[in-house]
Amino acid sequence: MKLLEERIRLAGKVKDGDILKVDSFLNHQLDIELLDKLGEEFYRLFKDSGVNKILTVEASGIAFACMAARYFKVPVVFAKKSRSANISEDVYKSEVRSFTHGVTNTVIVSREYLSPKDRVLIIDDFLANGKALTGLTDIVRQSGAVAVGAGIVIEKAYQGGGDRLRANGLRIESLAKIVSMSDEDGIIFDSDI
Ligand code: 5GP
């Protein structure tokens, strides 16, 4: 998505450890007009998939999921991160190692909010090694619902998570796909090559 790529190039900051900071418009301060366009694009891509629920993980995925949900007119469920040992039996749960923080969280969703009759679109801000998305698809599988696909705002394609999950049959649509990034050469998108 051209508009998003231009904004990432203008305001994104490449940090050590393969981290792209987009705090000025996506991850801390939120440009709602841009987010609305991202939500509309997710709708355009998945509108024929019979989506009746959107699933994301707290915290940064929630804003994108909500903007998309306004177009789909469906509820958003966000997986909660929990580091406590005594998690109730009434939840689906999966272990997710955080790319940015290096800790492992148990992410949980109440059994009340996902069931076999659901067709779920998963939304997240970044796709890197694919741990977050794997955890969310695992939760959908536990619930018996169908994961119709995943909508990702920024995929760092060179980290390989997206390709691994696509090879397992998951439909993944990324609005910006970075093929390389560095301080010296800047950010290269798949649309540049
Ligand atoms: P994965 O689980 O695919 O390795 O990483 C995805 C998760 O890590 C996303 O939910 C996102 O919060 C975080 N993440 C991964 N790479 C980046 C990055 O370059 N910048 C930011 N801000 N978050 C990232």
Tab-separated table of C-alpha atoms and ligand atoms in Angstrom:
chain	number	residue	atom	x	y	z
A	1	MET	CA	0.000	0.000	0.000
A	2	LYS	CA	1.751	3.053	-1.377
A	3	LEU	CA	0.506	5.535	1.192
A	4	LEU	CA	1.737	3.369	4.065
A	5	GLU	CA	5.115	2.687	2.442
A	6	GLU	CA	5.689	6.407	1.897
A	7	ARG	CA	4.859	7.151	5.515
A	8	ILE	CA	7.168	4.389	6.797
A	9	ARG	CA	9.981	5.752	4.640
A	10	LEU	CA	9.367	9.278	5.906
A	11	ALA	CA	8.844	8.615	9.614
A	12	GLY	CA	10.036	5.069	10.359
A	13	LYS	CA	13.307	4.654	12.239
A	14	VAL	CA	15.513	1.596	11.851
A	15	LYS	CA	16.886	0.538	15.246
A	16	ASP	CA	19.439	-2.022	16.352
A	17	GLY	CA	18.187	-5.566	16.564
A	18	ASP	CA	16.136	-5.402	13.366
A	19	ILE	CA	13.476	-3.236	14.918
A	20	LEU	CA	11.544	-0.647	12.975
A	21	LYS	CA	10.166	2.136	15.159
A	22	VAL	CA	6.921	3.627	13.910
A	23	ASP	CA	5.941	5.326	17.154
A	24	SER	CA	5.025	8.655	15.581
A	25	PHE	CA	2.074	7.276	13.594
A	26	LEU	CA	1.375	3.576	14.322
A	27	ASN	CA	2.699	2.367	17.671
A	28	HIS	CA	2.527	5.159	20.205
A	29	GLN	CA	0.944	8.222	18.648
A	30	LEU	CA	-1.747	7.002	16.232
A	31	ASP	CA	-2.602	8.677	12.921
A	32	ILE	CA	-6.271	7.790	12.873
A	33	GLU	CA	-6.856	8.908	9.281
A	34	LEU	CA	-4.107	6.560	8.127
A	35	LEU	CA	-5.357	3.779	10.411
A	36	ASP	CA	-8.820	4.181	8.936
A	37	LYS	CA	-7.399	3.628	5.437
A	38	LEU	CA	-5.560	0.516	6.664
A	39	GLY	CA	-8.826	-0.800	8.106
A	40	GLU	CA	-10.599	-0.149	4.803
A	41	GLU	CA	-7.841	-1.975	2.888
A	42	PHE	CA	-8.124	-5.032	5.173
A	43	TYR	CA	-11.855	-4.974	4.437
A	44	ARG	CA	-11.261	-4.796	0.677
A	45	LEU	CA	-8.913	-7.790	0.893
A	46	PHE	CA	-11.049	-10.034	3.121
A	47	LYS	CA	-14.624	-8.862	2.544
A	48	ASP	CA	-15.603	-12.081	0.734
A	49	SER	CA	-14.248	-14.407	3.432
A	50	GLY	CA	-17.306	-14.441	5.680
A	51	VAL	CA	-15.445	-12.894	8.610
A	52	ASN	CA	-17.593	-12.628	11.746
A	53	LYS	CA	-14.828	-11.896	14.272
A	54	ILE	CA	-11.448	-10.199	14.350
A	55	LEU	CA	-8.714	-11.485	16.642
A	56	THR	CA	-5.590	-9.612	17.670
A	57	VAL	CA	-3.194	-9.476	20.607
A	58	GLU	CA	-2.734	-6.658	23.089
A	59	ALA	CA	-1.576	-4.008	22.983
A	60	SER	CA	-0.492	-2.633	19.642
A	61	GLY	CA	-2.755	-4.777	17.432
A	62	ILE	CA	-5.943	-3.471	19.012
A	63	ALA	CA	-6.093	-0.139	17.187
A	64	PHE	CA	-5.747	-1.762	13.734
A	65	ALA	CA	-8.230	-4.484	14.570
A	66	CYS	CA	-10.771	-1.881	15.671
A	67	MET	CA	-10.366	0.207	12.528
A	68	ALA	CA	-10.902	-2.884	10.359
A	69	ALA	CA	-13.835	-3.999	12.502
A	70	ARG	CA	-15.670	-0.762	11.740
A	71	TYR	CA	-15.741	-1.825	8.070
A	72	PHE	CA	-16.543	-5.495	8.708
A	73	LYS	CA	-19.060	-4.552	11.416
A	74	VAL	CA	-17.919	-7.435	13.608
A	75	PRO	CA	-16.540	-7.612	17.160
A	76	VAL	CA	-12.841	-7.571	18.026
A	77	VAL	CA	-11.384	-10.067	20.481
A	78	PHE	CA	-7.900	-9.366	21.765
A	79	ALA	CA	-5.727	-12.023	23.316
A	80	LYS	CA	-4.455	-10.934	26.721
A	81	LYS	CA	-0.874	-11.373	27.757
A	82	SER	CA	-0.486	-13.087	31.090
A	83	ARG	CA	2.618	-14.090	32.967
A	84	SER	CA	0.785	-15.575	35.920
A	85	ALA	CA	1.005	-19.321	36.533
A	86	ASN	CA	-2.564	-19.919	37.661
A	87	ILE	CA	-4.539	-19.390	34.489
A	88	SER	CA	-8.125	-20.606	34.609
A	89	GLU	CA	-9.420	-23.544	32.577
A	90	ASP	CA	-11.947	-21.334	30.827
A	91	VAL	CA	-9.436	-20.017	28.330
A	92	TYR	CA	-7.588	-21.014	25.183
A	93	LYS	CA	-3.904	-20.309	25.635
A	94	SER	CA	-0.650	-20.267	23.732
A	95	GLU	CA	2.973	-19.357	24.474
A	96	VAL	CA	4.395	-16.437	22.487
A	97	ARG	CA	7.972	-15.250	22.620
A	98	SER	CA	8.062	-11.498	22.104
A	99	PHE	CA	10.377	-10.338	19.340
A	100	THR	CA	10.776	-6.856	20.791
A	101	HIS	CA	10.946	-7.653	24.509
A	102	GLY	CA	12.599	-11.092	24.511
A	103	VAL	CA	10.181	-12.495	27.113
A	104	THR	CA	7.699	-15.326	26.720
A	105	ASN	CA	4.091	-14.505	27.458
A	106	THR	CA	1.150	-16.813	27.745
A	107	VAL	CA	-1.593	-15.281	25.633
A	108	ILE	CA	-5.135	-16.177	26.563
A	109	VAL	CA	-8.632	-15.813	25.120
A	110	SER	CA	-11.746	-16.669	27.070
A	111	ARG	CA	-13.661	-19.667	25.694
A	112	GLU	CA	-16.722	-17.424	25.729
A	113	TYR	CA	-15.500	-15.374	22.793
A	114	LEU	CA	-14.364	-17.926	20.187
A	115	SER	CA	-16.223	-21.043	19.088
A	116	PRO	CA	-16.487	-23.436	16.118
A	117	LYS	CA	-19.050	-21.216	14.431
A	118	ASP	CA	-16.586	-18.344	14.060
A	119	ARG	CA	-14.701	-17.305	10.915
A	120	VAL	CA	-11.799	-15.307	12.225
A	121	LEU	CA	-9.580	-12.675	10.631
A	122	ILE	CA	-6.357	-12.245	12.612
A	123	ILE	CA	-4.824	-8.769	12.588
A	124	ASP	CA	-1.468	-7.609	13.916
A	125	ASP	CA	0.882	-4.677	13.486
A	126	PHE	CA	4.127	-6.511	12.590
A	127	LEU	CA	5.074	-9.909	11.262
A	128	ALA	CA	8.711	-10.851	11.859
A	129	ASN	CA	9.561	-14.441	12.863
A	130	GLY	CA	5.892	-15.328	13.065
A	131	LYS	CA	5.652	-16.235	16.765
A	132	ALA	CA	2.739	-13.904	17.535
A	133	LEU	CA	0.778	-15.045	14.493
A	134	THR	CA	1.512	-18.708	15.228
A	135	GLY	CA	0.182	-18.233	18.777
A	136	LEU	CA	-2.986	-16.589	17.519
A	137	THR	CA	-3.644	-19.256	14.860
A	138	ASP	CA	-3.089	-21.875	17.554
A	139	ILE	CA	-5.773	-20.257	19.701
A	140	VAL	CA	-8.188	-20.225	16.747
A	141	ARG	CA	-7.435	-23.930	16.143
A	142	GLN	CA	-8.118	-24.776	19.823
A	143	SER	CA	-11.493	-23.058	19.604
A	144	GLY	CA	-12.556	-25.009	16.514
A	145	ALA	CA	-13.099	-21.761	14.597
A	146	VAL	CA	-11.754	-21.152	11.089
A	147	ALA	CA	-8.862	-18.735	10.547
A	148	VAL	CA	-9.742	-17.183	7.176
A	149	GLY	CA	-6.410	-15.382	7.105
A	150	ALA	CA	-4.210	-12.742	8.633
A	151	GLY	CA	-3.978	-9.035	7.894
A	152	ILE	CA	-0.617	-7.546	8.814
A	153	VAL	CA	0.301	-3.887	8.692
A	154	ILE	CA	4.081	-4.324	8.243
A	155	GLU	CA	5.762	-7.607	7.320
A	156	LYS	CA	9.538	-7.822	7.591
A	157	ALA	CA	9.623	-10.477	4.893
A	158	TYR	CA	13.340	-11.164	5.186
A	159	GLN	CA	12.781	-12.618	8.679
A	160	GLY	CA	10.870	-15.499	7.145
A	161	GLY	CA	7.876	-15.862	9.486
A	162	GLY	CA	5.388	-14.967	6.758
A	163	ASP	CA	6.712	-17.502	4.274
A	164	ARG	CA	6.711	-20.267	6.878
A	165	LEU	CA	3.090	-19.617	7.794
A	166	ARG	CA	2.007	-19.271	4.159
A	167	ALA	CA	3.649	-22.626	3.454
A	168	ASN	CA	1.360	-24.060	6.165
A	169	GLY	CA	-1.649	-22.793	4.233
A	170	LEU	CA	-2.465	-19.551	6.039
A	171	ARG	CA	-3.537	-16.664	3.793
A	172	ILE	CA	-1.512	-13.617	4.863
A	173	GLU	CA	-2.000	-10.138	3.408
A	174	SER	CA	0.579	-7.535	4.417
A	175	LEU	CA	-0.023	-3.877	3.624
A	176	ALA	CA	3.704	-3.097	3.520
A	177	LYS	CA	6.330	-5.755	2.931
A	178	ILE	CA	9.916	-4.891	3.806
A	179	VAL	CA	12.539	-6.972	1.999
A	180	SER	CA	15.512	-5.310	3.688
A	181	MET	CA	16.283	-2.448	6.026
A	182	SER	CA	19.422	-0.867	7.399
A	183	ASP	CA	20.688	2.497	8.542
A	184	GLU	CA	22.911	2.826	5.456
A	185	ASP	CA	20.535	1.703	2.701
A	186	GLY	CA	17.217	2.633	4.297
A	187	ILE	CA	14.049	0.623	3.886
A	188	ILE	CA	13.414	-1.416	0.739
A	189	PHE	CA	9.880	-2.666	0.032
A	190	ASP	CA	8.938	-5.540	-2.266
A	191	SER	CA	7.249	-2.976	-4.520
A	192	ASP	CA	10.665	-1.317	-5.103
A	193	ILE	CA	12.165	-4.372	-6.807
B	1	5GP	P1	7.010	-12.117	15.476
B	1	5GP	O1	6.228	-12.794	16.544
B	1	5GP	O2	6.416	-12.291	14.096
B	1	5GP	O3	8.465	-12.440	15.501
B	1	5GP	O4	6.963	-10.558	15.799
B	1	5GP	C1	5.743	-9.884	15.725
B	1	5GP	C2	5.461	-9.114	16.968
B	1	5GP	O5	6.650	-8.482	17.478
B	1	5GP	C3	4.464	-8.013	16.660
B	1	5GP	O6	3.297	-8.262	17.392
B	1	5GP	C4	5.137	-6.729	17.100
B	1	5GP	O7	4.517	-6.238	18.260
B	1	5GP	C5	6.574	-7.076	17.419
B	1	5GP	N1	7.537	-6.637	16.377
B	1	5GP	C6	8.284	-7.436	15.569
B	1	5GP	N2	9.121	-6.721	14.826
B	1	5GP	C7	8.903	-5.433	15.138
B	1	5GP	C8	9.493	-4.202	14.681
B	1	5GP	O8	10.398	-4.148	13.828
B	1	5GP	N3	9.010	-3.054	15.236
B	1	5GP	C9	8.009	-3.057	16.178
B	1	5GP	N4	7.606	-1.874	16.641
B	1	5GP	N5	7.452	-4.200	16.645
B	1	5GP	C10	7.886	-5.370	16.121
